[in-house]
Amino acid sequence: MNTLKILLPTLVGLFVLMSLLPYGTRENPKTDPSLSLKAPKEVMEIFKRSCYDCHSNQTRWPWYSYVFPMSWSVMDHVKNGRLALNFDEWNSYSQKKKFKLKDAIAQKTGTTMPLKDYLWAHSEAKISKKEKEIVEKWAYGEE
Ligand code: HEC
């Protein structure tokens, strides 16, 4: 009992401290609209709903992104997600990079993307079979 009385507040204090630590950022960098991806409305809707939190400059930071240890994981996902693919920097990519990314997007949508952890908290981001087809059609179609 006594141990718990000391241990519990210490742990809570530690987690609060870890949450306040300046690890990573929760910034949404400014976007040059001319660089943002422009795709048909039905495609944009899917990306905005299921991908934009990690692959754009328009992340909606949830409350748990402020609470350790989830905060570290969310900040890592957004940082690495943006590095891998940022729909708000799409037009700064070379044709070759766009081509490669489109293929990866078609492969990953509804399979490994969005990440499992994310779907756990965002069931609305789940990709249906029909939506996967819409994304594939865009990725392998003309542009
Ligand atoms: C919770 C954050 C998160 C969400 C939501 C998310 N991704 Fe990702 N994505 C990542 C991270 C982190 C990486 C980089 C590491 C990796 O490949 O796992 C990544 C990598 C990728 C890559 C690989 C890029 C490359 O260089 O080959 C593609 C393509 C991709 N995501 C597409 C999508 C699409 C499409 C969606 C929506 C259907 C989506 N992601 C949703 C976090 C996310």
Coordinates of N, CA and C and ligand atoms in Angstrom, one line a residue:
M1 N 0.8 -1.2 0.0 CA 0.0 0.0 0.0 C 0.9 1.3 0.0
N2 N 1.8 1.3 0.9 CA 2.7 2.4 1.0 C 3.5 2.6 -0.3
T3 N 4.0 1.5 -0.8 CA 4.8 1.5 -2.1 C 3.9 2.1 -3.2
L4 N 2.6 1.7 -3.2 CA 1.7 2.2 -4.3 C 1.5 3.7 -4.1
K5 N 1.4 4.2 -2.9 CA 1.2 5.6 -2.6 C 2.3 6.4 -3.2
I6 N 3.5 5.9 -3.2 CA 4.7 6.6 -3.7 C 4.8 6.4 -5.2
L7 N 4.6 5.1 -5.6 CA 4.9 4.7 -7.0 C 3.9 5.4 -7.9
L8 N 2.6 5.4 -7.6 CA 1.6 5.9 -8.5 C 1.8 7.4 -8.8
P9 N 1.9 8.3 -7.8 CA 2.2 9.7 -8.2 C 3.5 9.9 -8.9
T10 N 4.5 9.1 -8.6 CA 5.8 9.2 -9.3 C 5.6 8.9 -10.8
L11 N 4.8 7.8 -11.0 CA 4.6 7.4 -12.4 C 3.8 8.4 -13.2
V12 N 2.7 8.9 -12.5 CA 1.9 9.9 -13.2 C 2.8 11.1 -13.5
G13 N 3.6 11.6 -12.5 CA 4.4 12.7 -12.7 C 5.4 12.5 -13.8
L14 N 5.9 11.3 -13.9 CA 6.9 11.0 -15.0 C 6.2 11.1 -16.4
F15 N 5.0 10.6 -16.5 CA 4.3 10.6 -17.7 C 3.9 12.0 -18.1
V16 N 3.5 12.8 -17.1 CA 3.2 14.2 -17.4 C 4.5 14.9 -17.9
L17 N 5.6 14.6 -17.2 CA 6.9 15.2 -17.6 C 7.3 14.8 -19.0
M18 N 7.1 13.6 -19.3 CA 7.4 13.0 -20.7 C 6.6 13.7 -21.7
S19 N 5.3 14.0 -21.3 CA 4.4 14.7 -22.3 C 4.8 16.1 -22.6
L20 N 5.4 16.7 -21.6 CA 5.8 18.1 -21.7 C 7.2 18.3 -22.4
L21 N 7.9 17.2 -22.4 CA 9.3 17.2 -23.1 C 9.2 17.7 -24.5
P22 N 10.1 18.5 -24.9 CA 10.0 19.0 -26.3 C 10.5 18.0 -27.3
Y23 N 9.8 16.9 -27.4 CA 10.2 15.9 -28.4 C 9.3 16.1 -29.6
G24 N 9.9 16.2 -30.8 CA 9.2 16.4 -32.0 C 8.3 17.6 -32.0
T25 N 7.5 17.8 -33.1 CA 6.7 19.0 -33.2 C 5.3 18.5 -33.6
R26 N 4.3 19.4 -33.3 CA 3.0 19.2 -33.8 C 2.6 20.3 -34.7
E27 N 3.5 20.6 -35.7 CA 3.3 21.8 -36.5 C 2.6 21.3 -37.9
N28 N 1.8 22.2 -38.4 CA 1.3 22.1 -39.8 C 2.0 23.1 -40.6
P29 N 3.1 22.7 -41.3 CA 3.8 23.7 -42.1 C 2.9 24.4 -43.1
K30 N 3.3 25.6 -43.5 CA 2.5 26.4 -44.5 C 2.6 25.7 -45.8
T31 N 1.5 25.8 -46.6 CA 1.4 25.0 -47.8 C 1.3 26.0 -49.0
D32 N 2.1 25.8 -50.0 CA 1.9 26.5 -51.3 C 0.8 25.8 -52.1
P33 N -0.4 26.4 -52.2 CA -1.5 25.6 -52.8 C -1.2 25.1 -54.2
S34 N -0.3 25.7 -54.9 CA 0.0 25.2 -56.2 C 0.8 23.9 -56.2
L35 N 1.3 23.6 -55.0 CA 2.1 22.3 -54.9 C 1.2 21.1 -54.5
S36 N 0.0 21.5 -54.0 CA -0.9 20.4 -53.5 C -1.4 19.5 -54.6
L37 N -1.6 18.3 -54.3 CA -2.2 17.4 -55.3 C -3.6 17.8 -55.7
K38 N -3.8 17.7 -57.0 CA -5.1 18.0 -57.5 C -5.6 16.7 -58.2
A39 N -6.6 16.1 -57.7 CA -7.1 14.9 -58.3 C -8.7 14.9 -58.3
P40 N -9.3 14.1 -59.0 CA -10.8 14.1 -59.0 C -11.3 14.0 -57.6
K41 N -12.5 14.7 -57.4 CA -13.1 14.8 -56.1 C -13.2 13.5 -55.3
E42 N -13.6 12.5 -56.0 CA -13.8 11.2 -55.3 C -12.5 10.6 -54.8
V43 N -11.4 10.9 -55.5 CA -10.1 10.5 -55.0 C -9.6 11.3 -53.9
M44 N -9.8 12.6 -54.0 CA -9.4 13.6 -53.0 C -10.1 13.2 -51.6
E45 N -11.4 12.9 -51.7 CA -12.1 12.6 -50.5 C -11.5 11.4 -49.8
I46 N -11.1 10.4 -50.5 CA -10.5 9.2 -49.9 C -9.2 9.6 -49.2
F47 N -8.3 10.3 -49.9 CA -7.0 10.7 -49.4 C -7.2 11.6 -48.2
K48 N -8.1 12.6 -48.3 CA -8.3 13.5 -47.2 C -8.8 12.8 -45.9
R49 N -9.7 11.9 -46.1 CA -10.3 11.2 -45.0 C -9.3 10.2 -44.4
S50 N -8.5 9.5 -45.2 CA -7.8 8.3 -44.7 C -6.3 8.6 -44.6
C51 N -5.7 9.5 -45.3 CA -4.3 9.7 -45.5 C -3.7 11.0 -45.0
Y52 N -4.6 12.1 -45.1 CA -4.0 13.4 -44.9 C -3.5 13.7 -43.5
D53 N -3.9 12.9 -42.5 CA -3.4 13.2 -41.1 C -1.9 12.9 -41.1
C54 N -1.4 12.0 -41.9 CA 0.1 11.7 -41.9 C 0.8 12.1 -43.2
H55 N 0.0 12.4 -44.3 CA 0.6 12.6 -45.5 C 0.3 14.0 -46.1
S56 N 0.1 15.0 -45.3 CA -0.1 16.3 -45.8 C 0.4 17.3 -44.7
N57 N 0.2 18.6 -45.0 CA 0.5 19.6 -44.0 C -0.7 20.0 -43.2
Q58 N -1.8 19.2 -43.3 CA -3.0 19.5 -42.7 C -3.4 18.5 -41.7
T59 N -2.5 18.1 -40.8 CA -2.8 17.1 -39.8 C -3.8 17.6 -38.8
R60 N -4.7 16.8 -38.5 CA -5.6 17.1 -37.3 C -5.0 16.4 -36.1
W61 N -4.4 17.2 -35.3 CA -3.7 16.6 -34.1 C -4.7 16.2 -33.0
P62 N -4.9 14.9 -32.7 CA -5.9 14.5 -31.7 C -5.4 14.8 -30.3
W63 N -6.3 14.7 -29.4 CA -5.9 15.0 -28.0 C -4.8 14.1 -27.5
Y64 N -4.8 12.8 -27.9 CA -3.8 11.9 -27.4 C -2.4 12.1 -28.1
S65 N -2.3 13.0 -29.1 CA -1.0 13.4 -29.6 C -0.3 14.3 -28.6
Y66 N -1.0 14.7 -27.5 CA -0.3 15.5 -26.5 C 0.0 14.7 -25.2
V67 N -0.3 13.4 -25.3 CA -0.1 12.6 -24.1 C 0.9 11.5 -24.3
F68 N 2.0 11.5 -23.6 CA 3.0 10.4 -23.6 C 2.3 9.1 -23.2
P69 N 2.6 8.0 -23.8 CA 3.6 7.7 -24.9 C 2.9 7.8 -26.3
M70 N 1.6 8.0 -26.4 CA 1.0 8.1 -27.7 C 1.6 9.3 -28.5
S71 N 1.9 10.4 -27.8 CA 2.4 11.6 -28.5 C 3.6 11.3 -29.3
W72 N 4.6 10.5 -28.8 CA 5.8 10.2 -29.5 C 5.5 9.4 -30.8
S73 N 4.6 8.4 -30.7 CA 4.2 7.6 -31.8 C 3.5 8.4 -32.9
V74 N 2.6 9.3 -32.5 CA 1.9 10.1 -33.5 C 2.9 11.0 -34.2
M75 N 3.7 11.7 -33.4 CA 4.7 12.6 -34.0 C 5.6 11.9 -35.0
D76 N 6.0 10.7 -34.6 CA 6.9 9.9 -35.5 C 6.2 9.6 -36.8
H77 N 4.9 9.1 -36.7 CA 4.1 8.7 -37.8 C 4.0 9.9 -38.8
V78 N 3.7 11.1 -38.2 CA 3.4 12.2 -39.1 C 4.7 12.6 -39.8
K79 N 5.8 12.7 -39.0 CA 7.1 13.1 -39.5 C 7.5 12.2 -40.7
N80 N 7.5 10.9 -40.4 CA 7.9 9.9 -41.4 C 6.9 9.8 -42.5
G81 N 5.7 9.9 -42.2 CA 4.6 9.9 -43.3 C 4.9 11.0 -44.2
R82 N 5.1 12.2 -43.7 CA 5.3 13.4 -44.6 C 6.6 13.2 -45.4
L83 N 7.6 12.7 -44.8 CA 8.8 12.5 -45.5 C 8.6 11.5 -46.7
A84 N 7.9 10.4 -46.5 CA 7.7 9.4 -47.5 C 6.7 9.9 -48.6
L85 N 5.7 10.7 -48.2 CA 4.7 11.2 -49.2 C 3.9 12.3 -48.6
N86 N 4.1 13.5 -49.2 CA 3.3 14.6 -48.7 C 2.4 15.2 -49.9
F87 N 1.1 14.9 -49.8 CA 0.2 15.4 -50.8 C 0.2 16.9 -51.0
D88 N 0.7 17.6 -50.0 CA 0.8 19.1 -50.1 C 2.1 19.5 -50.8
E89 N 2.9 18.6 -51.1 CA 4.2 18.9 -51.8 C 4.2 18.1 -53.2
W90 N 3.1 17.5 -53.5 CA 3.1 16.6 -54.7 C 3.7 17.2 -55.9
N91 N 3.4 18.5 -56.2 CA 3.9 19.0 -57.5 C 5.3 19.5 -57.4
S92 N 6.0 19.3 -56.3 CA 7.4 19.5 -56.2 C 8.2 18.3 -56.6
Y93 N 7.5 17.1 -56.7 CA 8.1 15.9 -57.0 C 8.3 15.7 -58.5
S94 N 9.4 15.0 -58.9 CA 9.7 14.8 -60.3 C 8.6 13.8 -60.8
Q95 N 8.5 13.7 -62.1 CA 7.6 12.8 -62.8 C 7.9 11.4 -62.4
K96 N 9.2 11.1 -62.3 CA 9.6 9.7 -61.9 C 9.1 9.4 -60.5
K97 N 9.3 10.3 -59.6 CA 8.9 10.1 -58.2 C 7.4 10.0 -58.1
K98 N 6.7 10.8 -58.8 CA 5.2 10.7 -58.8 C 4.7 9.4 -59.3
F99 N 5.4 8.9 -60.4 CA 5.0 7.6 -61.0 C 5.2 6.5 -60.0
K100 N 6.4 6.5 -59.3 CA 6.7 5.5 -58.3 C 5.7 5.6 -57.1
L101 N 5.4 6.8 -56.7 CA 4.5 7.0 -55.5 C 3.1 6.5 -55.8
K102 N 2.7 6.8 -57.1 CA 1.3 6.4 -57.5 C 1.2 4.9 -57.4
D103 N 2.3 4.2 -57.8 CA 2.3 2.7 -57.8 C 2.2 2.3 -56.3
A104 N 3.0 2.9 -55.5 CA 3.0 2.5 -54.0 C 1.7 2.8 -53.4
I105 N 1.1 3.9 -53.8 CA -0.2 4.3 -53.2 C -1.3 3.2 -53.6
A106 N -1.3 2.8 -54.9 CA -2.2 1.8 -55.3 C -2.0 0.5 -54.6
Q107 N -0.7 0.2 -54.3 CA -0.4 -1.1 -53.6 C -0.9 -1.0 -52.2
K108 N -0.6 0.1 -51.5 CA -0.7 0.2 -50.1 C -2.1 0.6 -49.6
T109 N -2.9 1.3 -50.4 CA -4.2 1.7 -50.0 C -5.1 0.5 -49.7
G110 N -5.6 0.5 -48.5 CA -6.4 -0.6 -48.1 C -5.7 -1.9 -47.7
T111 N -4.4 -1.9 -47.8 CA -3.6 -3.1 -47.4 C -2.8 -2.7 -46.2
T112 N -1.6 -2.0 -46.4 CA -0.8 -1.6 -45.2 C -1.1 -0.1 -44.8
M113 N -1.8 0.6 -45.7 CA -2.2 2.0 -45.4 C -3.7 2.2 -45.3
P114 N -4.3 3.0 -44.5 CA -3.6 3.7 -43.3 C -3.0 2.6 -42.3
L115 N -2.1 3.1 -41.6 CA -1.4 2.2 -40.6 C -2.5 1.6 -39.6
K116 N -2.2 0.4 -39.2 CA -3.1 -0.3 -38.2 C -3.4 0.5 -37.0
D117 N -2.4 1.1 -36.4 CA -2.5 1.9 -35.1 C -3.6 3.0 -35.4
Y118 N -3.5 3.6 -36.5 CA -4.3 4.7 -36.9 C -5.8 4.3 -37.0
L119 N -6.0 3.2 -37.7 CA -7.3 2.7 -37.9 C -8.0 2.3 -36.5
W120 N -7.2 1.9 -35.6 CA -7.7 1.6 -34.3 C -8.4 2.8 -33.7
A121 N -7.9 4.0 -33.9 CA -8.5 5.2 -33.3 C -9.4 5.9 -34.4
H122 N -9.3 5.5 -35.6 CA -10.0 6.2 -36.7 C -10.7 5.2 -37.6
S123 N -11.8 4.5 -37.1 CA -12.4 3.5 -37.9 C -13.0 4.1 -39.2
E124 N -13.3 5.4 -39.2 CA -13.8 6.0 -40.4 C -12.8 6.1 -41.6
A125 N -11.5 5.8 -41.3 CA -10.5 5.9 -42.3 C -10.4 4.6 -43.1
K126 N -11.1 3.6 -42.7 CA -11.0 2.3 -43.3 C -11.3 2.4 -44.8
I127 N -10.6 1.7 -45.7 CA -10.8 1.7 -47.1 C -11.7 0.6 -47.6
S128 N -12.7 0.9 -48.3 CA -13.6 -0.2 -48.8 C -13.0 -0.7 -50.2
K129 N -13.6 -1.8 -50.6 CA -13.1 -2.4 -51.9 C -13.3 -1.4 -53.0
K130 N -14.4 -0.7 -53.0 CA -14.8 0.2 -54.1 C -13.8 1.4 -54.0
E131 N -13.5 1.9 -52.8 CA -12.5 3.0 -52.7 C -11.1 2.6 -53.2
K132 N -10.7 1.4 -52.9 CA -9.4 0.9 -53.4 C -9.4 0.9 -54.9
E133 N -10.5 0.5 -55.5 CA -10.6 0.6 -57.0 C -10.5 2.0 -57.5
I134 N -11.2 2.9 -56.8 CA -11.1 4.3 -57.3 C -9.7 4.8 -57.3
V135 N -9.0 4.5 -56.2 CA -7.6 4.9 -56.0 C -6.7 4.3 -57.1
E136 N -6.9 3.0 -57.3 CA -6.1 2.3 -58.4 C -6.3 2.9 -59.7
K137 N -7.6 3.2 -60.0 CA -7.9 3.7 -61.3 C -7.2 5.1 -61.5
W138 N -7.2 5.9 -60.5 CA -6.4 7.2 -60.5 C -4.9 6.9 -60.7
A139 N -4.4 6.0 -59.9 CA -2.9 5.8 -59.9 C -2.4 5.2 -61.2
Y140 N -3.2 4.4 -61.9 CA -2.7 3.8 -63.1 C -3.3 4.4 -64.3
G141 N -4.1 5.4 -64.1 CA -4.8 6.1 -65.3 C -3.9 7.2 -65.8
E142 N -4.4 7.9 -66.8 CA -3.7 9.0 -67.4 C -3.6 10.2 -66.4
E143 N -2.7 11.0 -66.6 CA -2.7 12.3 -65.8 C -2.0 13.4 -66.5
Ligands
HEC1 C1 -1.0 7.2 -39.1 C2 -0.3 7.7 -40.1 C3 -0.5 7.3 -41.6 C4 -1.7 7.3 -42.3 C5 -3.0 7.7 -41.8 C6 -1.3 6.8 -43.6 N1 0.0 6.6 -43.7 FE1 1.1 6.1 -45.3 N2 2.8 6.1 -44.3 C7 3.0 6.4 -43.0 C8 4.3 6.3 -42.5 C9 4.9 6.5 -41.1 C10 5.1 5.9 -43.7 C11 6.6 5.7 -43.8 C12 7.0 4.4 -43.3 C13 6.4 3.3 -43.9 O1 6.5 3.1 -45.1 O2 5.7 2.5 -43.2 C14 4.1 5.8 -44.8 C15 4.4 5.4 -46.0 C16 3.5 5.4 -47.1 C17 3.9 5.1 -48.5 C18 5.2 4.7 -49.0 C19 5.9 5.8 -49.8 C20 7.1 5.3 -50.4 O3 8.1 6.0 -50.4 O4 7.0 4.2 -51.1 C21 2.7 5.3 -49.2 C22 2.6 5.1 -50.7 C23 1.7 5.6 -48.3 N3 2.2 5.7 -47.0 C24 0.4 5.8 -48.7 C25 -0.7 6.1 -47.8 C26 -2.0 6.2 -48.2 C27 -2.5 6.1 -49.7 C28 -2.8 6.4 -47.1 C29 -4.3 6.6 -47.0 C30 -5.1 5.5 -47.6 C31 -1.9 6.4 -46.0 N4 -0.6 6.2 -46.4 C32 -2.2 6.7 -44.7 C33 1.9 6.8 -42.1 C34 0.6 6.9 -42.5

